Coordinates of C-alpha atoms and ligand atoms in Angstrom, one line a residue:
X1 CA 27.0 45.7 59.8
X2 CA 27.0 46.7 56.2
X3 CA 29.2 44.5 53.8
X4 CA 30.0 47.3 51.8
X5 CA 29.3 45.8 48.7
X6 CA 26.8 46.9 46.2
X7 CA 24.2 44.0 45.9
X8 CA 21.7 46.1 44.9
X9 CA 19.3 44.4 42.3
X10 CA 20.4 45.9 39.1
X11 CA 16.8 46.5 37.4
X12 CA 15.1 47.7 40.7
X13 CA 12.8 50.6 40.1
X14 CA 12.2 54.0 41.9
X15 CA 9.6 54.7 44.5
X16 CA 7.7 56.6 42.6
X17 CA 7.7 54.0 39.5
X18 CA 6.4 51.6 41.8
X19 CA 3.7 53.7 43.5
X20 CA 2.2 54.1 40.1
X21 CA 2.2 50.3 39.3
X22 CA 0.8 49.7 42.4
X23 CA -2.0 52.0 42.2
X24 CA -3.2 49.5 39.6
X25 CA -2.6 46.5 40.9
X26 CA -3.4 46.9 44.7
X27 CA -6.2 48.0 46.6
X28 CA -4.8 51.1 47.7
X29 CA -4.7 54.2 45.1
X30 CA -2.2 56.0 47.0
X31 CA -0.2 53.1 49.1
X32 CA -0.5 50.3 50.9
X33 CA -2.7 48.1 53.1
X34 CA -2.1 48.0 56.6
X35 CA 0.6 49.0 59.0
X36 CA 3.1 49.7 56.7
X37 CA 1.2 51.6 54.3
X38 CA 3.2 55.3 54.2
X39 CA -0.4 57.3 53.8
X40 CA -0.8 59.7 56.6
X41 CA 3.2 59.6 57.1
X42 CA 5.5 63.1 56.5
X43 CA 6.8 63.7 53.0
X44 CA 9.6 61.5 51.9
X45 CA 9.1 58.4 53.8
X46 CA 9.5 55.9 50.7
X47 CA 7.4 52.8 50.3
X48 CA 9.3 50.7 48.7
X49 CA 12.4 48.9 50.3
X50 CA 15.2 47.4 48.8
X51 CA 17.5 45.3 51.3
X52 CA 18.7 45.0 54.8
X53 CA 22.1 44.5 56.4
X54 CA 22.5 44.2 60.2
X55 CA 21.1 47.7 61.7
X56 CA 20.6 49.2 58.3
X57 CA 18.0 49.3 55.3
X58 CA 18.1 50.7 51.8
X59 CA 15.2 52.2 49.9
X60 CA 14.2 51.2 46.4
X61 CA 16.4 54.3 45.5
X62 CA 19.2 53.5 47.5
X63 CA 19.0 55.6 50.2
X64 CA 20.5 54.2 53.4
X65 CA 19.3 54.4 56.6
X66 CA 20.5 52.8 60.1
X67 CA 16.7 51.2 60.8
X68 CA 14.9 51.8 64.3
X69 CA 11.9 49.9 63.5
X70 CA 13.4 46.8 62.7
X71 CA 11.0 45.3 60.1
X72 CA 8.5 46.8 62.9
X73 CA 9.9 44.3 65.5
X74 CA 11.0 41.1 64.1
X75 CA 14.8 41.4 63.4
X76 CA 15.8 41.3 66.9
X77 CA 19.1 40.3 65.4
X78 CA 19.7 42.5 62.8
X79 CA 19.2 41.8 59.1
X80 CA 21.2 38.9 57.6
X81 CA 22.5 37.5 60.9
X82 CA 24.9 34.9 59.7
X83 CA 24.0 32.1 62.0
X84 CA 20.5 32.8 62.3
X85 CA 20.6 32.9 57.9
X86 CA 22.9 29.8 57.9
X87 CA 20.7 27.7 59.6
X88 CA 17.9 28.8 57.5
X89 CA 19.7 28.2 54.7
X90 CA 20.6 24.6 56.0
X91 CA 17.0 23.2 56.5
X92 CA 16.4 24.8 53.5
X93 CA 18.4 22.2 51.6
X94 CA 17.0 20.0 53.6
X95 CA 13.4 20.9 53.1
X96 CA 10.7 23.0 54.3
X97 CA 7.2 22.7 53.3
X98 CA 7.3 18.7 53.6
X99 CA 4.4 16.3 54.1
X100 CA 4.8 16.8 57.7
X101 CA 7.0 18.5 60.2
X102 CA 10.5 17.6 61.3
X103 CA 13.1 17.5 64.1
X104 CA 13.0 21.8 64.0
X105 CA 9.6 21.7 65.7
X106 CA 10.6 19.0 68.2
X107 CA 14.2 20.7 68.8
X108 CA 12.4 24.8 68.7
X109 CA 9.4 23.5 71.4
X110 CA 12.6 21.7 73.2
X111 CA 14.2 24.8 73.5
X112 CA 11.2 26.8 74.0
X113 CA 10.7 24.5 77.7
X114 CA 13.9 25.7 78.7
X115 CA 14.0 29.2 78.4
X116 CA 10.6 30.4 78.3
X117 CA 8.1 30.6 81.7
X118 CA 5.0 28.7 81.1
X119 CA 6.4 27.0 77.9
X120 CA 5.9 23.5 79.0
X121 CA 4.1 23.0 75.1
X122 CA 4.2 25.0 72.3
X123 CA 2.2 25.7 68.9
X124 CA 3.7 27.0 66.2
X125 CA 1.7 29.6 63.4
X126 CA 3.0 32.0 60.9
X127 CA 1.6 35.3 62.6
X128 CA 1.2 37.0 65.7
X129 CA -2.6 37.3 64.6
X130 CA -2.8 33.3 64.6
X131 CA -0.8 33.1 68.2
X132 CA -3.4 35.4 69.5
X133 CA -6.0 34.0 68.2
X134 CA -5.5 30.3 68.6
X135 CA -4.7 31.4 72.2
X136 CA -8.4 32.8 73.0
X137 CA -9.4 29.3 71.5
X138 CA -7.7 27.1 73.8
X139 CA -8.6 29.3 76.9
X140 CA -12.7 28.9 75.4
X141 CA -12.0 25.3 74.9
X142 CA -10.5 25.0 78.5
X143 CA -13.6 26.9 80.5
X144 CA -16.1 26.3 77.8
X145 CA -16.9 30.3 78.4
X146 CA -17.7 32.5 76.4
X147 CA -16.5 36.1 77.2
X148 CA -13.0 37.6 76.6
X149 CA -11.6 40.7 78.5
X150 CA -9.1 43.2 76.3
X151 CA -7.7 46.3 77.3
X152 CA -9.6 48.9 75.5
X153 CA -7.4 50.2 72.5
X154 CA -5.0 47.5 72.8
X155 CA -3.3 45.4 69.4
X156 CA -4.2 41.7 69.1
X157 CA -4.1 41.6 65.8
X158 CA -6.2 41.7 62.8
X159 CA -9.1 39.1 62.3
X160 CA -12.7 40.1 62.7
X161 CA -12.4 39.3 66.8
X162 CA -9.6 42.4 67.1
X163 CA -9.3 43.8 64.0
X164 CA -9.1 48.0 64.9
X165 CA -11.2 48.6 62.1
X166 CA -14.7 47.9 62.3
X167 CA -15.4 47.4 58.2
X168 CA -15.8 44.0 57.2
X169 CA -16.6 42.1 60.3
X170 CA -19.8 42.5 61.8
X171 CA -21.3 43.0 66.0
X172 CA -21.2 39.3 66.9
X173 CA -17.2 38.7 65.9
X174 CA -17.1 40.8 69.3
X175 CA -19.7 40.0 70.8
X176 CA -18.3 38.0 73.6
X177 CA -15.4 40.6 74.0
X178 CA -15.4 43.1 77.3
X179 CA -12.8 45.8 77.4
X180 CA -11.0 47.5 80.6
X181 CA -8.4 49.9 81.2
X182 CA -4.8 49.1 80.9
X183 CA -3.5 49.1 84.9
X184 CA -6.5 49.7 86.4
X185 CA -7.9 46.6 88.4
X186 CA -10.9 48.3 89.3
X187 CA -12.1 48.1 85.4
X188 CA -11.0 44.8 84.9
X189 CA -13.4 44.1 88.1
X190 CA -16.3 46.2 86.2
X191 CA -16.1 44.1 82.9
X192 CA -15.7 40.6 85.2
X193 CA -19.1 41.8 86.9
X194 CA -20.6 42.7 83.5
X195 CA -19.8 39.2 82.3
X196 CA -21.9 37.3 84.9
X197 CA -18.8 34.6 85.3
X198 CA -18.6 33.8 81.9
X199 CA -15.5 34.4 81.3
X200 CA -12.7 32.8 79.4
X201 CA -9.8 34.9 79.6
X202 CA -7.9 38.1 80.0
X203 CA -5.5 38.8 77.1
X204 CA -3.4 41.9 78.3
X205 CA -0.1 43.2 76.7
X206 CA 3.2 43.1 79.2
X207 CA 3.0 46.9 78.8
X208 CA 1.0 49.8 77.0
X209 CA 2.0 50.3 73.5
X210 CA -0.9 51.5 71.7
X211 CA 0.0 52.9 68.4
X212 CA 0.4 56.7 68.4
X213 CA 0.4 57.3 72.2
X214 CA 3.2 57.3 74.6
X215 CA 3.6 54.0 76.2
X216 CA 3.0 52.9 80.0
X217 CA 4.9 50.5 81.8
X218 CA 2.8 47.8 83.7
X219 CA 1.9 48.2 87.7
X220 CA 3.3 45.2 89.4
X221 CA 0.3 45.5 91.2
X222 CA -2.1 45.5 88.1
X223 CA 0.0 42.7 87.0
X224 CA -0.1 40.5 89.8
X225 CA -4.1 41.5 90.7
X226 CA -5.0 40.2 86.6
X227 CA -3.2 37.1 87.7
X228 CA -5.0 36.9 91.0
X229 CA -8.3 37.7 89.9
X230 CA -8.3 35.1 86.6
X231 CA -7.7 32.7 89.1
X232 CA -10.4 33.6 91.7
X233 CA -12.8 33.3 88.4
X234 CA -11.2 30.5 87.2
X235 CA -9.9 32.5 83.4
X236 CA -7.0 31.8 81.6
X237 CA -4.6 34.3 82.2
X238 CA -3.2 35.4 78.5
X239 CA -0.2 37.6 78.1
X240 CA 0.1 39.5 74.2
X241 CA 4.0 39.0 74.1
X242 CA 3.7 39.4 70.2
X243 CA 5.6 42.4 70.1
X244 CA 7.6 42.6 73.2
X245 CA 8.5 39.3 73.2
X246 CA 12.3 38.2 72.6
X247 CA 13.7 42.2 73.2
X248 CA 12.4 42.5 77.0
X249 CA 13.3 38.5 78.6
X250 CA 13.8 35.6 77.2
X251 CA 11.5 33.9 79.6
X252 CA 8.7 35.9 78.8
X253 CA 7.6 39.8 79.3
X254 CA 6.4 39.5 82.8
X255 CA 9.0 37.0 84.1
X256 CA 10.8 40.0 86.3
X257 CA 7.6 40.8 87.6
X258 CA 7.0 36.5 89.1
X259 CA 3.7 36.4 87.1
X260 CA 3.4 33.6 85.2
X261 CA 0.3 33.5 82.1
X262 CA -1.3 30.1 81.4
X263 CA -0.8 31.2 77.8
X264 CA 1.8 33.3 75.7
X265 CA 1.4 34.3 72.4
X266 CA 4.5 34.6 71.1
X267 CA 5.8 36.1 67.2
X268 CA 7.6 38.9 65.3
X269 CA 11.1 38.9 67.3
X270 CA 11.0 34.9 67.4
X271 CA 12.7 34.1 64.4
X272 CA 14.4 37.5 63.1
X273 CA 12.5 38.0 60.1
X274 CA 11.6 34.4 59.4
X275 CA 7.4 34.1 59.6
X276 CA 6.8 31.9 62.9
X277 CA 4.7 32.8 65.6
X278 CA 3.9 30.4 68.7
X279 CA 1.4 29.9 71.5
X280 CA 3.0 28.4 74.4
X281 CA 0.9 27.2 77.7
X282 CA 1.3 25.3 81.2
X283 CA 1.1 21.6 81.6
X284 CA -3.0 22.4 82.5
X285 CA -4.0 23.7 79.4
X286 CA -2.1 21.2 77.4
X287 CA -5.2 19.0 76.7
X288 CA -7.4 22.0 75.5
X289 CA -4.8 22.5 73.2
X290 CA -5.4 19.3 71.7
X291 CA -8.9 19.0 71.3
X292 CA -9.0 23.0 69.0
X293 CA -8.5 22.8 65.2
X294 CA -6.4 25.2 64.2
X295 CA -3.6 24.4 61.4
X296 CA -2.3 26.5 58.0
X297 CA -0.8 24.6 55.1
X298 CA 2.7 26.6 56.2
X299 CA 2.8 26.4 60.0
X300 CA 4.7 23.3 59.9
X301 CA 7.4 25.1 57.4
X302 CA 11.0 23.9 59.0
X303 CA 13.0 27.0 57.9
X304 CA 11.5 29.3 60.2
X305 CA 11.7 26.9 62.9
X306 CA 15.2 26.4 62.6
X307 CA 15.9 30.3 62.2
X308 CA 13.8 30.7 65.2
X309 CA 16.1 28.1 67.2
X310 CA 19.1 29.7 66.0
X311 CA 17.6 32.9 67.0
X312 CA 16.9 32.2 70.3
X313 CA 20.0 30.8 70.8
X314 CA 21.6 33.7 69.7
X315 CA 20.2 35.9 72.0
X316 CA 20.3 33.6 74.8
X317 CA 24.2 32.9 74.1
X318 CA 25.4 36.7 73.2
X319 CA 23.6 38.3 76.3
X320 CA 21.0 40.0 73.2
X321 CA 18.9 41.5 75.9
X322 CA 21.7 43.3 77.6
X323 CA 22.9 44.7 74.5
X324 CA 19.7 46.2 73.4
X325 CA 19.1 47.3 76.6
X326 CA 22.5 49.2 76.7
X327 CA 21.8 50.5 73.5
X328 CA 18.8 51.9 74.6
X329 CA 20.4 53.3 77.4
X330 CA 22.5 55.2 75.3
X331 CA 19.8 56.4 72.4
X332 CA 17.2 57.9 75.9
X333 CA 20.2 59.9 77.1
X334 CA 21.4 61.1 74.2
X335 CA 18.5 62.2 73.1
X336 CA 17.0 63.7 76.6
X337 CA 20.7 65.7 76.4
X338 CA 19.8 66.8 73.1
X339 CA 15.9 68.1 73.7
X340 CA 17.4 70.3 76.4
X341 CA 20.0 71.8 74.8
X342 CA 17.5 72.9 71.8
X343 CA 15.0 73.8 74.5
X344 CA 12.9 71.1 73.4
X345 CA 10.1 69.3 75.9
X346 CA 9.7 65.6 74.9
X347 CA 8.4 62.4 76.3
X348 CA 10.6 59.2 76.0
X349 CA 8.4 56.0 76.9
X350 CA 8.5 52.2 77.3
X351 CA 11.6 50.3 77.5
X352 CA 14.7 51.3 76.5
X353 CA 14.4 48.6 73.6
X354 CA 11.4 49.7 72.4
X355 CA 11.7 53.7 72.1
X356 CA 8.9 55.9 71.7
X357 CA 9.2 59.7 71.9
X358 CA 6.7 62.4 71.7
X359 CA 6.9 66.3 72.4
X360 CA 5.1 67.9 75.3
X361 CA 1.9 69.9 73.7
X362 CA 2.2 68.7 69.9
X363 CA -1.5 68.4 69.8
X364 CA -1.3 68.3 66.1
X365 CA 2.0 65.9 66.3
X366 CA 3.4 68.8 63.9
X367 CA 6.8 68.3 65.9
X368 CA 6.9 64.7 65.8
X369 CA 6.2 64.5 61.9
X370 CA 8.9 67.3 60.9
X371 CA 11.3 65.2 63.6
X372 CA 11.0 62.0 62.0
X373 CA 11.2 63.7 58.4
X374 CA 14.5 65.2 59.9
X375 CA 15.7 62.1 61.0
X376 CA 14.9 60.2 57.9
X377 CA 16.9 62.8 55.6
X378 CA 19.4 62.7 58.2
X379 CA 19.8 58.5 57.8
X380 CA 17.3 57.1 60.2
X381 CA 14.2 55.1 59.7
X382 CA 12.0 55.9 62.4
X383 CA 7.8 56.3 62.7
X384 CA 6.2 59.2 64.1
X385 CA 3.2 57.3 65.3
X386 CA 4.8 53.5 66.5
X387 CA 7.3 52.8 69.0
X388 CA 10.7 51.9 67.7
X389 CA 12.4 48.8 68.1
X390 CA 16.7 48.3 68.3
X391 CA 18.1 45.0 67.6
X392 CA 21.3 43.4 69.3
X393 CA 23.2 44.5 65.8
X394 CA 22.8 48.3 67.2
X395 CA 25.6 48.8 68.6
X396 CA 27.3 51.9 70.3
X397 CA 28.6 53.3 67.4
X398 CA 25.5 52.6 65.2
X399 CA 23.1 54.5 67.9
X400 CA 25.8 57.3 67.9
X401 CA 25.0 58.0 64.1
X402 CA 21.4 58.0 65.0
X403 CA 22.0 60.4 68.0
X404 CA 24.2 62.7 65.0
X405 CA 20.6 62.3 62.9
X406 CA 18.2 63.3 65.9
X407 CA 20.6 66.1 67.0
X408 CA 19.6 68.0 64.0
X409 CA 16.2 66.8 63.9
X410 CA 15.8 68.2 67.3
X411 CA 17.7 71.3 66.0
X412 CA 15.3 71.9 62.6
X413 CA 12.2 71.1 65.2
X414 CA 13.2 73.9 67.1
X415 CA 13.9 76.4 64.5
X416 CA 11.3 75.9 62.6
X417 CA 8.3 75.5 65.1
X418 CA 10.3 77.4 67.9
X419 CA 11.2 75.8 71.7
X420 CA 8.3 74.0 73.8
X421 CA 9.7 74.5 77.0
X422 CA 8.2 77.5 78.9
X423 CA 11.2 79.7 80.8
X424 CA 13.9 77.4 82.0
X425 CA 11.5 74.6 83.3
X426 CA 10.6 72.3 80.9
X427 CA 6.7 72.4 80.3
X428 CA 4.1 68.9 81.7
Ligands
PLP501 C1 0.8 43.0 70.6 C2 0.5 42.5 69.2 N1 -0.3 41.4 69.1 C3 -0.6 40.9 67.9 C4 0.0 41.4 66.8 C5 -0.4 40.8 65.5 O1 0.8 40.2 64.9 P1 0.9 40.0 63.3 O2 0.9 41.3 62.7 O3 2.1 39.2 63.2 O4 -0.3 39.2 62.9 C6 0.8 42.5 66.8 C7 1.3 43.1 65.6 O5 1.8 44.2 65.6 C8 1.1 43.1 68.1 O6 1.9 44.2 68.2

């Protein structure tokens, strides 16, 4: 929770200052790069952040707001978790960028073994683009094949192979790539048959989250038949946990489901805020592992191993995924009580830890910008077009002061666009 105390740097300057000084010295002449670039999003959504404490964040001009997207996944604990920043703070001292790694890389892969599925090694990287990566390596290395099956539209990241953005990579970064529908086997057959048994791997998320649309929860039946069919092919069977991973099971996305990947790639959530990513594999992949390249001058740094251990342990110790799961309970009720009552038809998708809402019929997403607008002058940071994420620090209290914000964004939604739900039944 918030300290209370005002630690706000005392020459930080205003959004707007720092849009304009930006606009010469980055790429962008209205923004940023990438994901977090606020281009595109509803007026008032600031650019500039200042600090975090446990569920909350401050702006650059020191508005507060209890945070749903969570650094867009990684703080899993909050911001400023004590033990998980005391621990950082202690290998720190110690060292972190060091000729070589220490006992946090030994102790992290120890504890990785123990709680993860599939985890009998580990690598470590910095992002969830490098555990992704590195993974389709290893599985080439193992089958010495070429081809790669992806769900069509799905995140892997952002070198030339997945990049969404076809400008600066060119045909052959993909050209041993073959796409298929999320949960339906009978593409994934289609692209196996169009790769003439050339293939490497699958590399499927553990459920839909494509930016901008609602999410989909994964078939057990889709999940077990990938599992199935990479072994009737002989493919490495890859599981995405990049952004799920650490919020849904400790042991791994899939783990309820009793389908085990050959290969994880693991990030974001690992380390609450620290930059660590992993790839963790079975005991038969273990010597593909070994014969790839694949090293960065800070993927040995011990800080974010040892926040990433403490992390872990954190969640593992405080039942984290129970708590985020009960807050998440409590936010999709809440806010399914509160559509209705302002006659408002809305999708709420994914798990409860990773929110995503959308109204019935916003072709246009007009009702989804002016809600998130709402909600961010109401005190929470939310996106219109990503799902959210909650964080073990969001407790009851915290997600009643969200349901207090969305109440009247709900409420301005539906004055100032009118209801969406047809009669008394509420509109597919
Ligand atoms: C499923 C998935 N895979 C990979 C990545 C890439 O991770 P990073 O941005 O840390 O490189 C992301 C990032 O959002 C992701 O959601």
């Amino acid at each position: 929770m918030a300290s209370g105390q005002d630690v706000r740097a005392p020459d930080v300057a205003s959004d707007a200052t720092l849009r304009a000084r930006a606009a010469r010295v980055l790429p962008w002449s209205d923004g940023l790069y990438g994901h977090m670039g606020v281009r595109g999003l509803p007026a008032g959504f600031p650019q500039f952040h200042e600090r975090g404490d446990g569920p909350l964040v401050w702006d650059v001009d020191g508005n507060e707001y209890v945070d749903l997207m969570c650094s867009w996944g990684p703080m899993v604990l909050g911001h400023h978790h004590p033990i998980v920043d005391e621990a950082a703070r202690d290998q720190a001292r110690r060292g972190d960028a060091l000729n070589g790694p220490t006992a946090a890389m030994v102790e992290l892969a120890e504890l990785l073994a123990a709680t993860a599925d599939g985890a009998a090694w580990s690598m470590f990287t910095k992002n969830g683009t490098d555990a992704t990566t590195v993974s389709v390596m290893i599985a080439r290395a193992a089958t010495q094949r070429r081809y790669v099956l992806a769900a069509q539209g799905a995140y892997h990241g952002s070198a030339p192979w997945c990049t969404p953005r076809p400008d600066g990579t060119i045909f052959e970064d993909r050209a041993a790539l073959e796409y298929f529908e999320f949960n339906d086997l009978t593409t994934v057959r289609a692209a196996i048959a169009r790769c003439d048994a050339d293939i490497a791997a699958i590399i499927v998320s553990p459920f839909k989250h494509d930016a901008g649309f609602d999410q989909e929860l994964v078939d057990q039946r889709f999940a077990s038949g990938l599992r199935e069919l990479c072994d009737r092919v002989g493919a490495v069977l890859i599981i995405d946990d990049v952004r799920a991973g650490f919020r849904l099971d400790l042991r791994g996305s899939w783990a309820p489901l009793g389908v085990e990947p050959d290969l994880t790639a693991r990030g974001k959530a690992m380390g609450n805020g620290h930059a660590i990513s992993a790839v963790t594999g079975v005991e038969a992949l273990r010597e593909a592992a070994t014969r790839i390249y694949a090293t960065g001058s800070y993927w040995y740094g011990a800080v974010a191993m040892a926040a990433a251990a403490a992390t872990i342990k954190v969640l593992r110790d405080d039942d984290g995924i129970e708590k985020m799961h009960a807050a998440g309970r409590q936010l999709r009720a809440g806010m399914a009580r509160q559509a209705a009552t302002h006659r408002l038809a809305i999708r709420q998708t994914g798990p409860v830890q990773m929110p995503y809402l959308t109204f019935r019929g916003d072709v246009d997403r007009q009702r989804l910008s002016l809600f998130a607008q709402e909600a961010l002058r109401g005190g929470v940071f939310l996106h219109p077009a990503h799902n959210w994420f909650l964080s073990t620090a969001h407790d009851e209290a915290v997600i009643d002061r969200v349901l207090d914000a969305t109440d009247r964004a709900f409420a301005a939604v539906a004055q100032q666009l009118g209801p969406n739900v047809e009669g008394s039944a509420v509109a597919r």
